[in-house]
mmCIF file of C-alpha atoms and ligand atoms in Angstrom:
data_model
loop_
_atom_site.group_PDB
_atom_site.id
_atom_site.type_symbol
_atom_site.label_atom_id
_atom_site.label_comp_id
_atom_site.label_asym_id
_atom_site.label_seq_id
_atom_site.Cartn_x
_atom_site.Cartn_y
_atom_site.Cartn_z
ATOM 1 C CA MET A 2 7.003 -41.435 83.928
ATOM 2 C CA LEU A 3 4.657 -43.486 81.775
ATOM 3 C CA LYS A 4 6.050 -46.116 79.651
ATOM 4 C CA ILE A 5 5.237 -46.383 75.572
ATOM 5 C CA TRP A 6 6.339 -48.526 73.044
ATOM 6 C CA ILE A 7 6.016 -47.986 69.861
ATOM 7 C CA SER A 8 6.531 -50.387 66.882
ATOM 8 C CA GLY A 9 6.837 -49.931 63.492
ATOM 9 C CA SER A 10 8.342 -46.417 64.084
ATOM 10 C CA ASN A 11 10.142 -46.193 61.507
ATOM 11 C CA GLY A 12 6.572 -46.156 59.787
ATOM 12 C CA GLN A 13 4.965 -42.502 58.405
ATOM 13 C CA ILE A 14 2.540 -42.469 61.607
ATOM 14 C CA GLY A 15 5.002 -44.150 64.062
ATOM 15 C CA LYS A 16 7.788 -41.272 63.415
ATOM 16 C CA ALA A 17 4.254 -38.438 63.503
ATOM 17 C CA ILE A 18 3.684 -39.859 67.163
ATOM 18 C CA ASN A 19 6.584 -39.066 67.623
ATOM 19 C CA SER A 20 7.500 -36.127 66.905
ATOM 20 C CA VAL A 21 4.244 -35.409 68.934
ATOM 21 C CA LEU A 22 5.139 -37.596 71.855
ATOM 22 C CA GLU A 23 8.446 -35.468 71.767
ATOM 23 C CA PRO A 24 7.655 -32.252 74.419
ATOM 24 C CA LEU A 25 6.288 -34.687 77.165
ATOM 25 C CA GLN A 26 6.967 -36.506 79.193
ATOM 26 C CA PHE A 27 6.514 -40.552 78.088
ATOM 27 C CA GLU A 28 9.609 -43.418 78.497
ATOM 28 C CA VAL A 29 9.072 -43.720 75.183
ATOM 29 C CA PHE A 30 10.097 -47.289 73.732
ATOM 30 C CA ASN A 31 10.298 -47.249 69.569
ATOM 31 C CA THR A 32 11.136 -51.278 67.399
ATOM 32 C CA ASP A 33 10.404 -51.676 63.388
ATOM 33 C CA LYS A 34 10.772 -55.246 63.301
ATOM 34 C CA ASP A 35 14.789 -54.990 62.849
ATOM 35 C CA GLU A 36 14.060 -54.993 66.306
ATOM 36 C CA VAL A 37 10.886 -55.694 66.985
ATOM 37 C CA ASP A 38 8.902 -58.469 64.482
ATOM 38 C CA ILE A 39 5.493 -58.150 65.756
ATOM 39 C CA ALA A 40 5.284 -61.256 64.044
ATOM 40 C CA ASP A 41 7.457 -63.054 66.206
ATOM 41 C CA VAL A 42 5.420 -64.419 69.237
ATOM 42 C CA ASP A 43 9.169 -65.170 71.736
ATOM 43 C CA GLU A 44 10.433 -61.778 71.398
ATOM 44 C CA VAL A 45 7.449 -59.819 71.624
ATOM 45 C CA PHE A 46 6.657 -61.402 74.746
ATOM 46 C CA ARG A 47 10.679 -61.074 75.740
ATOM 47 C CA PHE A 48 10.346 -57.213 74.883
ATOM 48 C CA GLY A 49 7.170 -56.575 76.591
ATOM 49 C CA GLU A 50 8.301 -58.476 79.486
ATOM 50 C CA VAL A 51 11.279 -57.100 80.183
ATOM 51 C CA ASN A 52 9.696 -53.360 79.030
ATOM 52 C CA ARG A 53 6.451 -53.550 80.880
ATOM 53 C CA PRO A 54 5.389 -50.113 78.957
ATOM 54 C CA ASP A 55 2.417 -48.651 80.511
ATOM 55 C CA ILE A 56 1.323 -48.053 76.146
ATOM 56 C CA ILE A 57 1.576 -49.847 73.690
ATOM 57 C CA ILE A 58 0.948 -48.615 70.182
ATOM 58 C CA ASN A 59 0.560 -50.883 67.316
ATOM 59 C CA CYS A 60 1.746 -48.582 64.182
ATOM 60 C CA SER A 61 3.625 -51.952 62.191
ATOM 61 C CA GLY A 62 2.405 -53.711 59.827
ATOM 62 C CA VAL A 63 2.960 -54.673 56.538
ATOM 63 C CA THR A 64 0.943 -51.309 54.340
ATOM 64 C CA ASP A 65 1.266 -52.369 50.838
ATOM 65 C CA MET A 66 -1.857 -53.995 49.037
ATOM 66 C CA ASP A 67 -0.517 -54.828 46.141
ATOM 67 C CA TYR A 68 2.324 -56.260 47.439
ATOM 68 C CA CYS A 69 -0.733 -58.111 50.033
ATOM 69 C CA GLU A 70 -2.328 -59.821 47.521
ATOM 70 C CA ALA A 71 0.592 -61.168 46.036
ATOM 71 C CA ASN A 72 1.888 -62.359 49.563
ATOM 72 C CA PRO A 73 -1.080 -63.148 52.460
ATOM 73 C CA LYS A 74 0.813 -64.827 54.436
ATOM 74 C CA GLU A 75 3.369 -62.344 55.262
ATOM 75 C CA ALA A 76 0.296 -59.849 55.144
ATOM 76 C CA TYR A 77 -1.907 -61.922 57.936
ATOM 77 C CA ARG A 78 1.556 -62.586 59.142
ATOM 78 C CA VAL A 79 2.482 -59.407 60.201
ATOM 79 C CA ASN A 80 -1.458 -57.795 60.099
ATOM 80 C CA ALA A 81 -2.873 -60.239 61.834
ATOM 81 C CA ILE A 82 -0.044 -62.452 63.747
ATOM 82 C CA GLY A 83 1.855 -59.701 64.790
ATOM 83 C CA ALA A 84 -1.511 -57.721 66.609
ATOM 84 C CA ARG A 85 -1.960 -60.986 68.560
ATOM 85 C CA ASN A 86 1.122 -60.858 69.815
ATOM 86 C CA LEU A 87 1.108 -57.657 71.093
ATOM 87 C CA SER A 88 -2.706 -57.813 71.918
ATOM 88 C CA ILE A 89 -1.829 -60.756 74.176
ATOM 89 C CA VAL A 90 1.439 -59.527 75.551
ATOM 90 C CA ALA A 91 -0.742 -55.908 76.353
ATOM 91 C CA ARG A 92 -3.164 -58.238 78.407
ATOM 92 C CA LYS A 93 0.141 -60.106 79.654
ATOM 93 C CA ILE A 94 0.833 -56.613 81.437
ATOM 94 C CA ASP A 95 -1.515 -54.425 82.231
ATOM 95 C CA ALA A 96 -0.993 -52.201 79.396
ATOM 96 C CA LYS A 97 -3.290 -50.924 77.357
ATOM 97 C CA ILE A 98 -3.125 -51.300 74.176
ATOM 98 C CA VAL A 99 -4.034 -49.165 70.113
ATOM 99 C CA GLN A 100 -3.966 -50.737 66.904
ATOM 100 C CA ILE A 101 -3.814 -49.097 64.303
ATOM 101 C CA SER A 102 -6.937 -50.304 61.832
ATOM 102 C CA THR A 103 -7.819 -48.612 57.882
ATOM 103 C CA ASP A 104 -11.206 -48.073 56.136
ATOM 104 C CA ASP A 105 -10.124 -51.774 54.390
ATOM 105 C CA VAL A 106 -11.815 -53.107 56.286
ATOM 106 C CA PHE A 107 -14.811 -51.911 55.017
ATOM 107 C CA ASP A 108 -16.251 -53.048 51.075
ATOM 108 C CA GLY A 109 -16.573 -49.105 50.409
ATOM 109 C CA LYS A 110 -20.106 -49.934 48.195
ATOM 110 C CA SER A 111 -21.450 -47.148 50.782
ATOM 111 C CA THR A 112 -22.975 -43.927 49.961
ATOM 112 C CA LYS A 113 -22.861 -43.002 52.856
ATOM 113 C CA PRO A 114 -20.069 -42.646 55.790
ATOM 114 C CA TYR A 115 -19.339 -46.203 57.519
ATOM 115 C CA LYS A 116 -20.042 -45.901 61.920
ATOM 116 C CA GLU A 117 -18.161 -48.324 64.226
ATOM 117 C CA PHE A 118 -21.210 -50.938 63.873
ATOM 118 C CA ASP A 119 -21.532 -51.359 60.566
ATOM 119 C CA THR A 120 -20.859 -54.670 59.401
ATOM 120 C CA PRO A 121 -16.970 -55.315 58.340
ATOM 121 C CA ASN A 122 -16.656 -56.795 54.172
ATOM 122 C CA PRO A 123 -13.276 -56.350 53.522
ATOM 123 C CA ARG A 124 -12.831 -57.250 50.034
ATOM 124 C CA THR A 125 -8.839 -57.116 49.641
ATOM 125 C CA VAL A 126 -5.929 -59.109 51.263
ATOM 126 C CA TYR A 127 -4.843 -56.057 52.811
ATOM 127 C CA GLY A 128 -7.983 -55.378 54.782
ATOM 128 C CA LYS A 129 -8.738 -59.353 56.011
ATOM 129 C CA SER A 130 -5.763 -59.130 57.324
ATOM 130 C CA LYS A 131 -6.237 -55.834 58.972
ATOM 131 C CA LEU A 132 -9.728 -57.045 60.351
ATOM 132 C CA ALA A 133 -8.533 -60.279 61.454
ATOM 133 C CA GLY A 134 -5.757 -57.831 64.011
ATOM 134 C CA GLU A 135 -8.817 -56.027 64.588
ATOM 135 C CA ASN A 136 -10.277 -59.559 65.441
ATOM 136 C CA TYR A 137 -7.273 -60.716 67.752
ATOM 137 C CA VAL A 138 -6.856 -57.290 69.625
ATOM 138 C CA LYS A 139 -10.569 -57.260 70.851
ATOM 139 C CA GLU A 140 -10.926 -61.496 71.275
ATOM 140 C CA PHE A 141 -7.543 -60.844 73.453
ATOM 141 C CA THR A 142 -7.655 -57.801 75.238
ATOM 142 C CA HIS A 143 -9.768 -55.580 76.695
ATOM 143 C CA LYS A 144 -7.850 -52.669 77.324
ATOM 144 C CA HIS A 145 -7.327 -51.412 73.199
ATOM 145 C CA PHE A 146 -8.293 -48.984 70.913
ATOM 146 C CA VAL A 147 -8.659 -49.185 67.463
ATOM 147 C CA ILE A 148 -8.317 -47.151 65.641
ATOM 148 C CA ARG A 149 -9.524 -47.053 62.239
ATOM 149 C CA SER A 150 -8.276 -44.245 59.473
ATOM 150 C CA THR A 151 -7.760 -43.495 55.776
ATOM 151 C CA TRP A 152 -6.166 -42.059 53.713
ATOM 152 C CA VAL A 153 -3.334 -41.189 55.593
ATOM 153 C CA TYR A 154 0.050 -39.210 54.267
ATOM 154 C CA GLY A 155 3.100 -37.871 56.630
ATOM 155 C CA LYS A 156 6.959 -38.903 56.828
ATOM 156 C CA GLY A 157 7.205 -41.320 54.661
ATOM 157 C CA ASN A 158 5.309 -42.934 51.908
ATOM 158 C CA ASN A 159 2.022 -42.122 51.105
ATOM 159 C CA TYR A 160 0.046 -40.317 48.033
ATOM 160 C CA ILE A 161 1.001 -37.226 48.070
ATOM 161 C CA PHE A 162 4.869 -37.595 46.813
ATOM 162 C CA ASP A 163 3.595 -40.181 44.089
ATOM 163 C CA LEU A 164 2.153 -38.437 42.956
ATOM 164 C CA LEU A 165 4.635 -34.452 43.395
ATOM 165 C CA GLU A 166 8.078 -37.781 41.987
ATOM 166 C CA ALA A 167 4.382 -38.952 38.441
ATOM 167 C CA VAL A 168 3.699 -34.847 37.983
ATOM 168 C CA LYS A 169 6.866 -34.306 37.638
ATOM 169 C CA THR A 170 6.952 -36.546 33.887
ATOM 170 C CA GLY A 171 5.191 -33.831 32.148
ATOM 171 C CA LYS A 172 2.914 -36.796 30.758
ATOM 172 C CA PRO A 173 -0.826 -36.135 32.017
ATOM 173 C CA VAL A 174 -2.076 -37.752 35.339
ATOM 174 C CA ALA A 175 -5.010 -40.174 35.203
ATOM 175 C CA VAL A 176 -7.060 -39.768 39.102
ATOM 176 C CA ALA A 177 -9.991 -41.436 39.791
ATOM 177 C CA ALA A 178 -12.728 -39.570 40.474
ATOM 178 C CA ASP A 179 -14.804 -42.823 41.927
ATOM 179 C CA GLN A 180 -12.712 -42.837 45.145
ATOM 180 C CA PHE A 181 -14.638 -40.974 47.967
ATOM 181 C CA GLY A 182 -12.314 -40.445 51.480
ATOM 182 C CA ALA A 183 -10.776 -38.218 54.278
ATOM 183 C CA PRO A 184 -7.394 -37.051 53.933
ATOM 184 C CA THR A 185 -6.214 -37.961 57.121
ATOM 185 C CA SER A 186 -2.876 -36.564 58.195
ATOM 186 C CA ALA A 187 -0.456 -38.487 60.864
ATOM 187 C CA LYS A 188 -0.073 -36.227 62.824
ATOM 188 C CA GLU A 189 -3.029 -34.949 63.850
ATOM 189 C CA LEU A 190 -3.974 -38.605 64.331
ATOM 190 C CA ALA A 191 -1.501 -39.007 66.027
ATOM 191 C CA LYS A 192 -2.787 -36.251 67.948
ATOM 192 C CA PHE A 193 -6.279 -38.390 68.401
ATOM 193 C CA VAL A 194 -3.953 -41.240 69.476
ATOM 194 C CA LEU A 195 -1.936 -40.139 72.074
ATOM 195 C CA HIS A 196 -5.402 -37.905 73.467
ATOM 196 C CA ILE A 197 -7.998 -40.855 73.303
ATOM 197 C CA VAL A 198 -5.372 -43.263 74.685
ATOM 198 C CA SER A 199 -3.948 -40.875 78.067
ATOM 199 C CA GLY A 200 -7.901 -41.539 79.516
ATOM 200 C CA ARG A 201 -9.584 -44.869 79.815
ATOM 201 C CA GLU A 202 -12.941 -44.588 76.916
ATOM 202 C CA TYR A 203 -12.149 -48.489 75.371
ATOM 203 C CA GLY A 204 -13.193 -49.343 71.708
ATOM 204 C CA THR A 205 -13.431 -48.689 68.636
ATOM 205 C CA TYR A 206 -13.224 -45.847 66.850
ATOM 206 C CA HIS A 207 -13.772 -43.584 63.618
ATOM 207 C CA ALA A 208 -10.858 -40.841 63.351
ATOM 208 C CA THR A 209 -10.022 -39.800 60.769
ATOM 209 C CA CYS A 210 -10.015 -35.732 58.875
ATOM 210 C CA LYS A 211 -12.923 -33.728 58.222
ATOM 211 C CA GLY A 212 -14.847 -33.234 54.851
ATOM 212 C CA THR A 213 -14.776 -35.443 52.336
ATOM 213 C CA CYS A 214 -13.068 -35.013 48.871
ATOM 214 C CA SER A 215 -12.526 -37.285 45.219
ATOM 215 C CA ARG A 216 -9.467 -38.876 45.269
ATOM 216 C CA TYR A 217 -9.679 -36.257 41.895
ATOM 217 C CA ALA A 218 -10.271 -33.127 43.895
ATOM 218 C CA TYR A 219 -7.828 -33.896 46.546
ATOM 219 C CA ALA A 220 -4.920 -34.193 43.768
ATOM 220 C CA LYS A 221 -6.122 -31.199 42.612
ATOM 221 C CA GLU A 222 -5.728 -29.249 46.081
ATOM 222 C CA ILE A 223 -2.715 -30.829 46.425
ATOM 223 C CA LEU A 224 -1.006 -30.002 43.335
ATOM 224 C CA LYS A 225 -3.042 -26.127 43.615
ATOM 225 C CA MET A 226 -0.587 -26.216 47.356
ATOM 226 C CA THR A 227 2.233 -27.254 46.102
ATOM 227 C CA GLY A 228 2.129 -24.443 43.649
ATOM 228 C CA LYS A 229 1.763 -26.585 40.165
ATOM 229 C CA THR A 230 0.519 -26.548 37.665
ATOM 230 C CA ALA A 231 0.149 -30.521 35.956
ATOM 231 C CA LYS A 232 -2.480 -31.964 34.182
ATOM 232 C CA LEU A 233 -4.713 -34.063 35.420
ATOM 233 C CA LYS A 234 -7.628 -36.794 33.897
ATOM 234 C CA ALA A 235 -10.379 -37.353 36.014
ATOM 235 C CA VAL A 236 -10.980 -41.782 35.361
ATOM 236 C CA PRO A 237 -12.797 -44.908 37.217
ATOM 237 C CA THR A 238 -10.471 -46.164 39.437
ATOM 238 C CA LEU A 239 -9.443 -49.258 37.310
ATOM 239 C CA GLU A 240 -7.898 -47.107 34.879
ATOM 240 C CA SER A 241 -5.922 -45.025 37.406
ATOM 241 C CA ASP A 242 -1.984 -44.130 37.897
ATOM 242 C CA LEU A 243 -1.295 -45.124 41.843
ATOM 243 C CA THR A 244 -4.358 -46.455 42.940
ATOM 244 C CA SER A 245 -5.206 -49.112 41.179
ATOM 245 C CA VAL A 246 -6.757 -51.177 44.729
ATOM 246 C CA ARG A 247 -8.612 -49.020 46.771
ATOM 247 C CA PRO A 248 -12.458 -49.521 48.366
ATOM 248 C CA ALA A 249 -14.675 -47.278 45.857
ATOM 249 C CA TYR A 250 -16.498 -45.410 49.576
ATOM 250 C CA ALA A 251 -13.698 -44.644 51.990
ATOM 251 C CA VAL A 252 -15.727 -42.167 54.196
ATOM 252 C CA LEU A 253 -15.594 -42.511 58.257
ATOM 253 C CA ASP A 254 -18.112 -41.776 60.628
ATOM 254 C CA GLY A 255 -16.946 -40.793 63.904
ATOM 255 C CA PHE A 256 -19.530 -41.076 65.057
ATOM 256 C CA ILE A 257 -18.696 -42.558 68.957
ATOM 257 C CA MET A 258 -16.399 -39.708 68.917
ATOM 258 C CA ASP A 259 -18.853 -37.730 68.294
ATOM 259 C CA ILE A 260 -21.095 -39.591 71.307
ATOM 260 C CA VAL A 261 -17.660 -39.108 73.693
ATOM 261 C CA HIS A 262 -16.550 -35.616 72.574
ATOM 262 C CA VAL A 263 -13.008 -37.532 73.326
ATOM 263 C CA TYR A 264 -11.264 -34.574 70.560
ATOM 264 C CA GLU A 265 -12.157 -32.144 67.487
ATOM 265 C CA PHE A 266 -10.189 -33.298 64.340
ATOM 266 C CA LEU A 267 -8.711 -31.103 61.736
ATOM 267 C CA SER A 268 -10.282 -30.342 58.407
ATOM 268 C CA TRP A 269 -8.697 -31.869 55.733
ATOM 269 C CA LYS A 270 -7.389 -29.070 54.090
ATOM 270 C CA GLU A 271 -6.210 -27.160 56.547
ATOM 271 C CA SER A 272 -3.791 -30.127 57.709
ATOM 272 C CA LEU A 273 -2.859 -30.571 54.626
ATOM 273 C CA GLU A 274 -2.112 -26.496 54.577
ATOM 274 C CA GLU A 275 0.151 -27.399 57.347
ATOM 275 C CA PHE A 276 2.006 -30.349 56.220
ATOM 276 C CA LEU A 277 2.967 -28.961 52.911
ATOM 277 C CA ARG A 278 4.304 -26.144 55.071
ATOM 278 C CA GLU A 279 6.077 -28.462 57.463
ATOM 279 C CA GLU A 280 7.679 -29.834 54.502
ATOM 280 C CA GLY A 281 8.202 -26.473 52.446
ATOM 281 C CA LEU A 282 6.172 -27.762 49.363
ATOM 282 C CA TYR A 283 3.460 -25.213 50.351
ATOM 283 C CA GLU A 284 3.934 -22.004 46.896
ATOM 284 C CA GLN A 285 0.198 -20.157 47.687
HETATM 285 N N1 LIG B 320 -1.191 -45.166 54.457
HETATM 286 C C1 LIG B 320 -2.303 -45.148 55.148
HETATM 287 O O1 LIG B 320 -3.667 -44.716 54.766
HETATM 288 C C2 LIG B 320 -3.365 -45.510 57.012
HETATM 289 C C3 LIG B 320 -4.896 -46.090 57.038
HETATM 290 C C4 LIG B 320 -4.726 -46.320 58.476
HETATM 291 C C5 LIG B 320 -4.423 -47.429 58.435
HETATM 292 N N2 LIG B 320 -2.804 -47.733 58.669
HETATM 293 C C6 LIG B 320 -2.520 -47.813 59.372
HETATM 294 O O2 LIG B 320 -1.729 -47.277 60.448
HETATM 295 C C7 LIG B 320 -0.551 -48.780 60.293
HETATM 296 C C8 LIG B 320 0.951 -47.967 60.314
HETATM 297 O O3 LIG B 320 0.178 -46.982 58.555
HETATM 298 P P1 LIG B 320 1.871 -46.470 57.634
HETATM 299 O O4 LIG B 320 0.861 -45.367 56.802
HETATM 300 O O5 LIG B 320 2.589 -45.293 58.588
HETATM 301 O O6 LIG B 320 2.978 -47.764 57.188
HETATM 302 P P2 LIG B 320 4.224 -47.789 57.491
HETATM 303 O O7 LIG B 320 4.907 -46.266 56.339
HETATM 304 O O8 LIG B 320 3.775 -48.460 56.152
HETATM 305 O O9 LIG B 320 4.740 -48.289 57.945
HETATM 306 C C9 LIG B 320 4.651 -49.082 58.497
HETATM 307 C C10 LIG B 320 5.853 -49.935 59.797
HETATM 308 O O10 LIG B 320 6.500 -51.826 59.984
HETATM 309 C C11 LIG B 320 7.482 -51.711 59.901
HETATM 310 N N3 LIG B 320 7.173 -53.361 59.595
HETATM 311 C C12 LIG B 320 6.993 -54.375 58.525
HETATM 312 N N4 LIG B 320 6.562 -55.772 58.921
HETATM 313 C C13 LIG B 320 7.300 -55.739 60.300
HETATM 314 C C14 LIG B 320 7.052 -57.169 61.484
HETATM 315 N N5 LIG B 320 6.682 -57.620 61.128
HETATM 316 N N6 LIG B 320 7.749 -56.700 62.644
HETATM 317 C C15 LIG B 320 6.889 -55.095 63.362
HETATM 318 N N7 LIG B 320 7.817 -53.652 62.034
HETATM 319 C C16 LIG B 320 6.865 -54.330 60.933
HETATM 320 C C17 LIG B 320 6.934 -51.235 58.469
HETATM 321 O O11 LIG B 320 8.891 -51.588 58.716
HETATM 322 P P3 LIG B 320 9.030 -51.651 56.889
HETATM 323 O O12 LIG B 320 9.051 -50.833 56.259
HETATM 324 O O13 LIG B 320 10.915 -52.202 56.017
HETATM 325 O O14 LIG B 320 8.732 -52.772 55.601
HETATM 326 C C18 LIG B 320 7.444 -49.936 59.072
HETATM 327 O O15 LIG B 320 8.192 -49.149 59.711
HETATM 328 C C19 LIG B 320 -0.188 -50.124 59.356
HETATM 329 O O16 LIG B 320 -1.048 -50.532 60.903
HETATM 330 C C20 LIG B 320 -1.430 -48.939 58.460
HETATM 331 O O17 LIG B 320 -1.946 -50.533 57.901
HETATM 332 C C21 LIG B 320 -2.420 -46.845 57.669
#
């Protein structure tokens, strides 16, 4: 039986990978920062060498962008050094490694979707530390999958729950009309991760649900599907509630996925509906 180590298993992507793994035949090792702090090289080596997983999926991260700006050392410690440690041990035990990364490695100034080989130019500490993590993984192991996604939601802290909480106040919510992305369910991303990792099509992938929308259109769709009648105001990012620092253009082109035909994502609206139904929030 193949052995999988999921680091960051309490996070929304870690949980989604576990839920997709459930019916499959794998031996699963779940750890989060209380069990194995990925930034601690000794802990990572001890765990990796004792358990010898065939696959390591790094879903750990410091993901709060404002926190990263205020605590750059901690952002780099986990997002960069942590990824380095996992990739060194992956190499040592000949495991494949999946590094979950982000559109934030780009500057968001483009007007067309970013391909895998476009030059990164992160503007935030979060984006810079994630890019450093990607680079370490590429440097230290060749059996890697660097998977960049965007606007991910699942069981955890995410934009959907923040918005639904904000509209409870009855006040209008200001939503950025100048941010563009592809809302992606953690479950869809998890299905892709488990599919790709079973093969040998190594490298970097842009992996998001299909289609693109503005943050404002996304928020409107969430309210429509959940039957809420709250008022939204379309504003520029800097005046928006809930998402203050984001690249304006977070659209990723799944160029390599199209070439190697590894997977077909659902559209963002289909996945959103599926998620809201599963959460008991769909009201149409
Ligand atoms: N959400 C998105 O839109 C998105 C998009 C693209 C890529 N990603 C990337 O995907 C990964 C998972 O994202 P997510 O949304 O599932 O994030 P999440 O819900 O914040 O989960 C991250 C997990 O990592 C844990 N962690 C923090 N420091 C750690 C350490 N030193 N050692 C081990 N675990 C540690 C966190 O624990 P605590 O919560 O207790 O700190 C949390 O359980 C991240 O690397 C993120 O950069 C996310």
